[in-house]
PDB file of C-alpha atoms in Angstrom:
ATOM      1  CA  ALA A 919       8.941 -11.261 -11.523  1.00 78.00           C
ATOM      2  CA  GLN A 920       5.369 -10.388 -10.746  1.00 84.00           C
ATOM      3  CA  THR A 921       3.671  -7.415 -12.341  1.00 92.00           C
ATOM      4  CA  VAL A 922       0.318  -5.739 -11.742  1.00 96.00           C
ATOM      5  CA  THR A 923      -1.450  -3.722 -14.406  1.00 96.00           C
ATOM      6  CA  GLN A 924      -4.328  -1.316 -14.001  1.00 97.00           C
ATOM      7  CA  SER A 925      -5.257  -0.139 -17.459  1.00 96.00           C
ATOM      8  CA  GLN A 926      -7.753   2.558 -16.457  1.00 96.00           C
ATOM      9  CA  PRO A 927      -5.958   5.667 -15.146  1.00 96.00           C
ATOM     10  CA  GLU A 928      -9.227   7.500 -14.507  1.00 97.00           C
ATOM     11  CA  MET A 929     -12.883   6.596 -14.312  1.00 97.00           C
ATOM     12  CA  SER A 930     -16.060   8.326 -13.301  1.00 98.00           C
ATOM     13  CA  VAL A 931     -19.461   7.028 -12.274  1.00 98.00           C
ATOM     14  CA  GLN A 932     -22.750   8.577 -11.312  1.00 98.00           C
ATOM     15  CA  GLU A 933     -23.824   8.307  -7.725  1.00 98.00           C
ATOM     16  CA  ALA A 934     -25.832   5.103  -7.061  1.00 98.00           C
ATOM     17  CA  GLU A 935     -24.539   3.456 -10.241  1.00 98.00           C
ATOM     18  CA  THR A 936     -22.165   0.513 -10.527  1.00 98.00           C
ATOM     19  CA  VAL A 937     -18.579   0.691 -11.721  1.00 98.00           C
ATOM     20  CA  THR A 938     -15.924  -1.947 -12.359  1.00 98.00           C
ATOM     21  CA  LEU A 939     -12.208  -1.331 -12.046  1.00 98.00           C
ATOM     22  CA  SER A 940      -9.892  -3.735 -13.830  1.00 98.00           C
ATOM     23  CA  CYS A 941      -6.646  -5.302 -12.677  1.00 98.00           C
ATOM     24  CA  THR A 942      -4.498  -7.948 -14.307  1.00 98.00           C
ATOM     25  CA  TYR A 943      -1.355  -9.503 -12.981  1.00 97.00           C
ATOM     26  CA  ASP A 944       1.372 -11.836 -14.016  1.00 95.00           C
ATOM     27  CA  THR A 945       2.930 -14.500 -11.829  1.00 92.00           C
ATOM     28  CA  SER A 946       4.212 -18.033 -12.014  1.00 90.00           C
ATOM     29  CA  GLU A 947       3.101 -18.801  -8.461  1.00 88.00           C
ATOM     30  CA  SER A 948       0.020 -20.840  -7.720  1.00 86.00           C
ATOM     31  CA  ASN A 949      -0.751 -19.407  -4.316  1.00 88.00           C
ATOM     32  CA  TYR A 950      -0.853 -15.719  -3.519  1.00 92.00           C
ATOM     33  CA  TYR A 951      -3.105 -12.963  -2.242  1.00 93.00           C
ATOM     34  CA  LEU A 952      -4.744 -10.099  -4.060  1.00 95.00           C
ATOM     35  CA  PHE A 953      -6.015  -6.882  -2.561  1.00 95.00           C
ATOM     36  CA  TRP A 954      -7.778  -3.704  -3.471  1.00 97.00           C
ATOM     37  CA  TYR A 955      -6.818  -0.626  -1.498  1.00 96.00           C
ATOM     38  CA  LYS A 956      -8.487   2.745  -1.549  1.00 97.00           C
ATOM     39  CA  GLN A 957      -6.567   5.992  -1.099  1.00 96.00           C
ATOM     40  CA  PRO A 958      -8.897   8.974  -0.599  1.00 94.00           C
ATOM     41  CA  PRO A 959      -7.644  12.570  -0.696  1.00 91.00           C
ATOM     42  CA  SER A 960      -6.417  12.167   2.875  1.00 91.00           C
ATOM     43  CA  ARG A 961      -3.921   9.677   1.389  1.00 92.00           C
ATOM     44  CA  GLN A 962      -4.650   7.074   4.061  1.00 93.00           C
ATOM     45  CA  MET A 963      -4.481   3.635   2.480  1.00 94.00           C
ATOM     46  CA  ILE A 964      -7.602   1.668   3.330  1.00 94.00           C
ATOM     47  CA  LEU A 965      -8.079  -2.044   2.656  1.00 93.00           C
ATOM     48  CA  VAL A 966     -11.206  -2.565   0.574  1.00 96.00           C
ATOM     49  CA  ILE A 967     -11.199  -6.276  -0.125  1.00 95.00           C
ATOM     50  CA  ARG A 968      -8.937  -9.310  -0.081  1.00 93.00           C
ATOM     51  CA  GLN A 969      -8.868 -12.500  -2.152  1.00 94.00           C
ATOM     52  CA  GLU A 970      -6.878 -15.662  -1.573  1.00 91.00           C
ATOM     53  CA  ALA A 971      -5.828 -17.312  -4.809  1.00 91.00           C
ATOM     54  CA  TYR A 972      -6.669 -20.821  -3.661  1.00 90.00           C
ATOM     55  CA  LYS A 973     -10.276 -19.829  -2.993  1.00 89.00           C
ATOM     56  CA  GLN A 974     -12.524 -19.988  -6.019  1.00 86.00           C
ATOM     57  CA  GLN A 975     -15.309 -18.011  -4.427  1.00 93.00           C
ATOM     58  CA  ASN A 976     -15.190 -14.324  -5.161  1.00 95.00           C
ATOM     59  CA  ALA A 977     -14.753 -12.089  -2.125  1.00 94.00           C
ATOM     60  CA  THR A 978     -17.504  -9.660  -1.176  1.00 95.00           C
ATOM     61  CA  GLU A 979     -17.555  -6.814   1.317  1.00 94.00           C
ATOM     62  CA  ASN A 980     -20.867  -4.988   1.394  1.00 96.00           C
ATOM     63  CA  ARG A 981     -21.021  -2.896  -1.805  1.00 97.00           C
ATOM     64  CA  PHE A 982     -17.616  -4.129  -2.974  1.00 98.00           C
ATOM     65  CA  SER A 983     -17.074  -7.404  -4.759  1.00 97.00           C
ATOM     66  CA  VAL A 984     -14.408  -8.893  -6.966  1.00 97.00           C
ATOM     67  CA  ASN A 985     -14.405 -11.014 -10.081  1.00 97.00           C
ATOM     68  CA  PHE A 986     -11.367 -13.234  -9.664  1.00 97.00           C
ATOM     69  CA  GLN A 987     -10.409 -15.178 -12.764  1.00 96.00           C
ATOM     70  CA  LYS A 988      -7.280 -17.122 -11.828  1.00 94.00           C
ATOM     71  CA  ALA A 989      -6.611 -18.633 -15.234  1.00 94.00           C
ATOM     72  CA  ALA A 990      -6.899 -15.248 -16.883  1.00 95.00           C
ATOM     73  CA  LYS A 991      -4.971 -13.606 -14.039  1.00 96.00           C
ATOM     74  CA  SER A 992      -7.640 -11.001 -13.677  1.00 97.00           C
ATOM     75  CA  PHE A 993      -8.942  -9.395 -10.491  1.00 97.00           C
ATOM     76  CA  SER A 994     -11.553  -6.714 -11.081  1.00 98.00           C
ATOM     77  CA  LEU A 995     -13.349  -4.691  -8.419  1.00 98.00           C
ATOM     78  CA  LYS A 996     -17.047  -3.928  -8.672  1.00 98.00           C
ATOM     79  CA  ILE A 997     -18.485  -1.080  -6.653  1.00 98.00           C
ATOM     80  CA  SER A 998     -22.269  -1.127  -6.430  1.00 98.00           C
ATOM     81  CA  ASP A 999     -24.479   1.787  -5.426  1.00 98.00           C
ATOM     82  CA  SER A1000     -21.534   4.174  -5.716  1.00 98.00           C
ATOM     83  CA  GLN A1001     -21.325   6.901  -3.100  1.00 98.00           C
ATOM     84  CA  LEU A1002     -19.566  10.245  -3.129  1.00 97.00           C
ATOM     85  CA  GLY A1003     -17.249   8.907  -0.433  1.00 96.00           C
ATOM     86  CA  ASP A1004     -15.994   6.289  -2.858  1.00 97.00           C
ATOM     87  CA  THR A1005     -14.102   9.001  -4.733  1.00 97.00           C
ATOM     88  CA  ALA A1006     -10.459   7.988  -4.376  1.00 97.00           C
ATOM     89  CA  MET A1007      -7.475   6.335  -5.969  1.00 97.00           C
ATOM     90  CA  TYR A1008      -7.835   2.580  -6.066  1.00 98.00           C
ATOM     91  CA  PHE A1009      -4.793   0.346  -6.091  1.00 97.00           C
ATOM     92  CA  CYS A1010      -4.696  -3.331  -6.906  1.00 97.00           C
ATOM     93  CA  ALA A1011      -1.974  -5.223  -5.051  1.00 96.00           C
ATOM     94  CA  PHE A1012      -0.423  -8.662  -5.429  1.00 95.00           C
ATOM     95  CA  GLN A1013       1.237 -10.402  -2.519  1.00 91.00           C
ATOM     96  CA  THR A1014       3.400 -13.455  -2.781  1.00 85.00           C
ATOM     97  CA  THR A1015       3.212 -16.127  -0.097  1.00 80.00           C
ATOM     98  CA  SER A1016       6.959 -16.634  -0.047  1.00 76.00           C
ATOM     99  CA  GLY A1017       9.975 -14.534   0.738  1.00 72.00           C
ATOM    100  CA  THR A1018       9.283 -11.100   2.164  1.00 72.00           C
ATOM    101  CA  TYR A1019       5.543 -11.142   1.488  1.00 81.00           C
ATOM    102  CA  LYS A1020       5.826  -7.697   0.016  1.00 86.00           C
ATOM    103  CA  TYR A1021       3.124  -6.069  -2.055  1.00 91.00           C
ATOM    104  CA  ILE A1022       3.401  -5.248  -5.709  1.00 92.00           C
ATOM    105  CA  PHE A1023       1.060  -2.390  -6.522  1.00 95.00           C
ATOM    106  CA  GLY A1024      -0.570  -1.431  -9.767  1.00 96.00           C
ATOM    107  CA  THR A1025      -0.389   2.132 -10.996  1.00 95.00           C
ATOM    108  CA  GLY A1026      -3.835   2.950  -9.662  1.00 96.00           C
ATOM    109  CA  THR A1027      -7.205   4.080 -10.994  1.00 97.00           C
ATOM    110  CA  ARG A1028      -8.562   7.455 -10.013  1.00 97.00           C
ATOM    111  CA  LEU A1029     -12.305   7.088  -9.474  1.00 98.00           C
ATOM    112  CA  LYS A1030     -14.601  10.059  -9.282  1.00 98.00           C
ATOM    113  CA  VAL A1031     -18.196   9.628  -8.179  1.00 98.00           C
ATOM    114  CA  LEU A1032     -20.440  12.328  -9.625  1.00 98.00           C
ATOM    115  CA  ALA A1033     -23.450  13.729  -7.813  1.00 96.00           C
TER     116      ALA A1033
ATOM    117  CA  GLY B 204      -7.828  -3.143  15.836  1.00 66.00           C
ATOM    118  CA  ALA B 205      -4.680  -3.136  13.679  1.00 78.00           C
ATOM    119  CA  VAL B 206      -3.816   0.539  13.918  1.00 88.00           C
ATOM    120  CA  VAL B 207      -0.529   1.947  12.660  1.00 93.00           C
ATOM    121  CA  SER B 208       0.447   5.399  13.843  1.00 94.00           C
ATOM    122  CA  GLN B 209       2.878   7.390  11.737  1.00 96.00           C
ATOM    123  CA  HIS B 210       4.495  10.655  12.853  1.00 97.00           C
ATOM    124  CA  PRO B 211       4.977  13.363  11.923  1.00 97.00           C
ATOM    125  CA  SER B 212       2.245  13.863   9.337  1.00 97.00           C
ATOM    126  CA  ARG B 213       4.057  16.813   7.840  1.00 97.00           C
ATOM    127  CA  VAL B 214       7.612  18.058   8.200  1.00 98.00           C
ATOM    128  CA  ILE B 215       9.610  20.816   6.602  1.00 97.00           C
ATOM    129  CA  CYS B 216      13.347  20.712   6.975  1.00 96.00           C
ATOM    130  CA  LYS B 217      16.344  22.568   5.638  1.00 97.00           C
ATOM    131  CA  SER B 218      18.555  21.038   3.018  1.00 97.00           C
ATOM    132  CA  GLY B 219      21.414  19.096   4.615  1.00 97.00           C
ATOM    133  CA  THR B 220      19.591  18.199   7.804  1.00 97.00           C
ATOM    134  CA  SER B 221      18.198  14.808   8.816  1.00 97.00           C
ATOM    135  CA  VAL B 222      14.592  13.899   9.473  1.00 98.00           C
ATOM    136  CA  LYS B 223      13.219  10.923  11.379  1.00 98.00           C
ATOM    137  CA  ILE B 224       9.809   9.425  10.680  1.00 98.00           C
ATOM    138  CA  GLU B 225       8.257   6.989  13.153  1.00 97.00           C
ATOM    139  CA  CYS B 226       5.868   4.170  12.485  1.00 95.00           C
ATOM    140  CA  ARG B 227       4.224   2.425  15.443  1.00 94.00           C
ATOM    141  CA  SER B 228       1.847  -0.500  15.566  1.00 91.00           C
ATOM    142  CA  LEU B 229      -0.484   0.419  18.407  1.00 91.00           C
ATOM    143  CA  ASP B 230      -2.364  -2.778  19.138  1.00 86.00           C
ATOM    144  CA  PHE B 231      -0.404  -5.590  17.557  1.00 86.00           C
ATOM    145  CA  GLN B 232       3.098  -6.881  17.113  1.00 87.00           C
ATOM    146  CA  ALA B 233       4.523  -6.072  13.730  1.00 86.00           C
ATOM    147  CA  THR B 234       7.126  -8.587  12.667  1.00 83.00           C
ATOM    148  CA  THR B 235       7.633  -6.842   9.361  1.00 88.00           C
ATOM    149  CA  MET B 236       7.270  -3.213   8.362  1.00 91.00           C
ATOM    150  CA  PHE B 237       7.498  -1.752   4.894  1.00 93.00           C
ATOM    151  CA  TRP B 238       8.443   1.750   3.865  1.00 96.00           C
ATOM    152  CA  TYR B 239       7.108   3.320   0.698  1.00 96.00           C
ATOM    153  CA  ARG B 240       7.580   6.522  -1.169  1.00 97.00           C
ATOM    154  CA  GLN B 241       4.790   8.013  -3.226  1.00 95.00           C
ATOM    155  CA  PHE B 242       5.173  10.773  -5.773  1.00 90.00           C
ATOM    156  CA  PRO B 243       2.137  12.915  -6.687  1.00 87.00           C
ATOM    157  CA  LYS B 244      -0.502  10.993  -8.608  1.00 85.00           C
ATOM    158  CA  GLN B 245       1.660   7.882  -8.701  1.00 90.00           C
ATOM    159  CA  SER B 246       1.658   4.493  -7.077  1.00 92.00           C
ATOM    160  CA  LEU B 247       3.519   3.450  -3.964  1.00 94.00           C
ATOM    161  CA  MET B 248       7.134   2.562  -4.506  1.00 94.00           C
ATOM    162  CA  LEU B 249       8.571   0.105  -1.989  1.00 94.00           C
ATOM    163  CA  MET B 250      11.799   1.409  -0.519  1.00 96.00           C
ATOM    164  CA  ALA B 251      12.670  -1.242   2.021  1.00 95.00           C
ATOM    165  CA  THR B 252      11.433  -4.069   4.186  1.00 92.00           C
ATOM    166  CA  SER B 253      12.390  -4.183   7.834  1.00 90.00           C
ATOM    167  CA  ASN B 254      12.140  -7.123  10.183  1.00 86.00           C
ATOM    168  CA  GLU B 255      12.371  -6.688  13.918  1.00 82.00           C
ATOM    169  CA  GLY B 256      15.909  -7.096  15.160  1.00 81.00           C
ATOM    170  CA  SER B 257      17.584  -7.408  11.783  1.00 83.00           C
ATOM    171  CA  LYS B 258      18.893  -5.163   9.055  1.00 87.00           C
ATOM    172  CA  ALA B 259      16.465  -3.771   6.544  1.00 91.00           C
ATOM    173  CA  THR B 260      16.338  -5.091   3.006  1.00 93.00           C
ATOM    174  CA  TYR B 261      16.425  -2.265   0.502  1.00 95.00           C
ATOM    175  CA  GLU B 262      14.936  -2.305  -2.970  1.00 94.00           C
ATOM    176  CA  GLN B 263      17.193  -1.800  -5.927  1.00 94.00           C
ATOM    177  CA  GLY B 264      18.098   1.832  -6.443  1.00 95.00           C
ATOM    178  CA  VAL B 265      17.335   2.934  -2.864  1.00 96.00           C
ATOM    179  CA  GLU B 266      20.358   4.347  -1.058  1.00 94.00           C
ATOM    180  CA  LYS B 267      20.593   2.593   2.279  1.00 93.00           C
ATOM    181  CA  ASP B 268      23.004   5.185   3.674  1.00 95.00           C
ATOM    182  CA  LYS B 269      20.554   7.940   2.875  1.00 96.00           C
ATOM    183  CA  PHE B 270      17.400   6.245   4.061  1.00 97.00           C
ATOM    184  CA  LEU B 271      18.260   4.624   7.380  1.00 96.00           C
ATOM    185  CA  ILE B 272      15.698   2.183   8.669  1.00 94.00           C
ATOM    186  CA  ASN B 273      15.614   0.822  12.186  1.00 91.00           C
ATOM    187  CA  HIS B 274      13.172  -1.757  13.503  1.00 88.00           C
ATOM    188  CA  ALA B 275      14.322  -2.134  17.076  1.00 82.00           C
ATOM    189  CA  SER B 276      11.104  -3.483  18.535  1.00 89.00           C
ATOM    190  CA  LEU B 277       7.970  -5.300  17.452  1.00 88.00           C
ATOM    191  CA  THR B 278       5.997  -2.059  17.578  1.00 91.00           C
ATOM    192  CA  LEU B 279       8.340   0.576  16.230  1.00 93.00           C
ATOM    193  CA  SER B 280      10.174   1.199  12.993  1.00 93.00           C
ATOM    194  CA  THR B 281      11.866   4.457  12.022  1.00 95.00           C
ATOM    195  CA  LEU B 282      12.973   5.912   8.722  1.00 97.00           C
ATOM    196  CA  THR B 283      15.649   8.589   8.863  1.00 97.00           C
ATOM    197  CA  VAL B 284      16.305  10.649   5.777  1.00 98.00           C
ATOM    198  CA  THR B 285      19.883  11.788   6.166  1.00 97.00           C
ATOM    199  CA  SER B 286      21.356  14.929   4.634  1.00 97.00           C
ATOM    200  CA  ALA B 287      18.033  15.677   3.004  1.00 97.00           C
ATOM    201  CA  HIS B 288      17.872  17.465  -0.332  1.00 96.00           C
ATOM    202  CA  PRO B 289      14.907  18.977  -2.168  1.00 96.00           C
ATOM    203  CA  GLU B 290      14.652  15.899  -4.384  1.00 96.00           C
ATOM    204  CA  ASP B 291      13.894  13.865  -1.252  1.00 97.00           C
ATOM    205  CA  SER B 292      10.669  15.803  -0.855  1.00 97.00           C
ATOM    206  CA  SER B 293       7.879  13.270  -1.130  1.00 96.00           C
ATOM    207  CA  PHE B 294       5.136  11.413   0.683  1.00 96.00           C
ATOM    208  CA  TYR B 295       6.435   8.528   2.783  1.00 98.00           C
ATOM    209  CA  ILE B 296       4.152   5.745   4.018  1.00 97.00           C
ATOM    210  CA  CYS B 297       4.794   2.795   6.280  1.00 96.00           C
ATOM    211  CA  SER B 298       2.835  -0.408   6.570  1.00 94.00           C
ATOM    212  CA  ALA B 299       2.968  -3.225   9.062  1.00 91.00           C
ATOM    213  CA  SER B 300       2.272  -6.918   9.056  1.00 83.00           C
ATOM    214  CA  ARG B 301       0.743  -8.560  12.087  1.00 76.00           C
ATOM    215  CA  ARG B 302       2.663 -11.565  13.360  1.00 65.00           C
ATOM    216  CA  GLY B 303       1.206 -14.869  12.264  1.00 59.00           C
ATOM    217  CA  THR B 304      -1.551 -13.499  10.059  1.00 58.00           C
ATOM    218  CA  ASN B 305      -1.959 -12.427   6.517  1.00 60.00           C
ATOM    219  CA  TYR B 306      -5.103 -10.385   6.396  1.00 64.00           C
ATOM    220  CA  GLY B 307      -3.603  -7.457   4.585  1.00 75.00           C
ATOM    221  CA  TYR B 308      -1.152  -4.933   5.795  1.00 86.00           C
ATOM    222  CA  THR B 309      -2.170  -1.899   7.779  1.00 90.00           C
ATOM    223  CA  PHE B 310      -0.835   1.419   6.588  1.00 94.00           C
ATOM    224  CA  GLY B 311       0.204   4.501   8.470  1.00 95.00           C
ATOM    225  CA  SER B 312      -1.324   7.826   7.514  1.00 95.00           C
ATOM    226  CA  GLY B 313       1.825   8.984   5.772  1.00 96.00           C
ATOM    227  CA  THR B 314       4.355  11.780   6.159  1.00 97.00           C
ATOM    228  CA  ARG B 315       4.707  14.643   3.752  1.00 97.00           C
ATOM    229  CA  LEU B 316       8.342  15.702   3.725  1.00 97.00           C
ATOM    230  CA  THR B 317       9.334  19.024   2.223  1.00 97.00           C
ATOM    231  CA  VAL B 318      13.008  19.895   2.017  1.00 97.00           C
ATOM    232  CA  VAL B 319      13.736  23.583   1.462  1.00 97.00           C
TER     233      VAL B 319
END
């Protein structure tokens, strides 16, 4: 069975600084998808970034980028130039490419951006 | 695009009554919808997966007779909490998968259920 681990329950970062959130996972599959979702206080889940396992190139979306290390089963999220609006819970999610395609979520990291 | 509307956003009901939560994909066909439950400061716990026109698949430990899921069309799935009790109070979230793509699921805005 797949598992997703986020080892940092809480983190804080100064506005305009850079922060990295860690995520590791365990799977025996060779092809899958990985996601980072943001859940602000409104509790709306928002897709931040997506990575396909068969792509070696790390995904980037504006200030958000990932460091995908397939062999190490690591998928960290880097937020550059942090903004107050980045304050939220961040969830790492693993999605299999077979069966129901359901997500397996990590336990989340609560990020607080300080003014 | 890819908007999922979830209603109601908040509901308070009396113990023993039933509550229905709707999840609609507004601008795409959702072949699969997922229902989650989220306790305060915790992650999302998958309750069930529903495919249009077929019975939902429930995760281990989720009572299918208590949490009735219907996915009668490609744009609508409903979760009915039957004979609700205070311990059913929680935040419920749906998500939907667009047919033929895999660009990440779109989530509804969630429903806060309080059973008094």
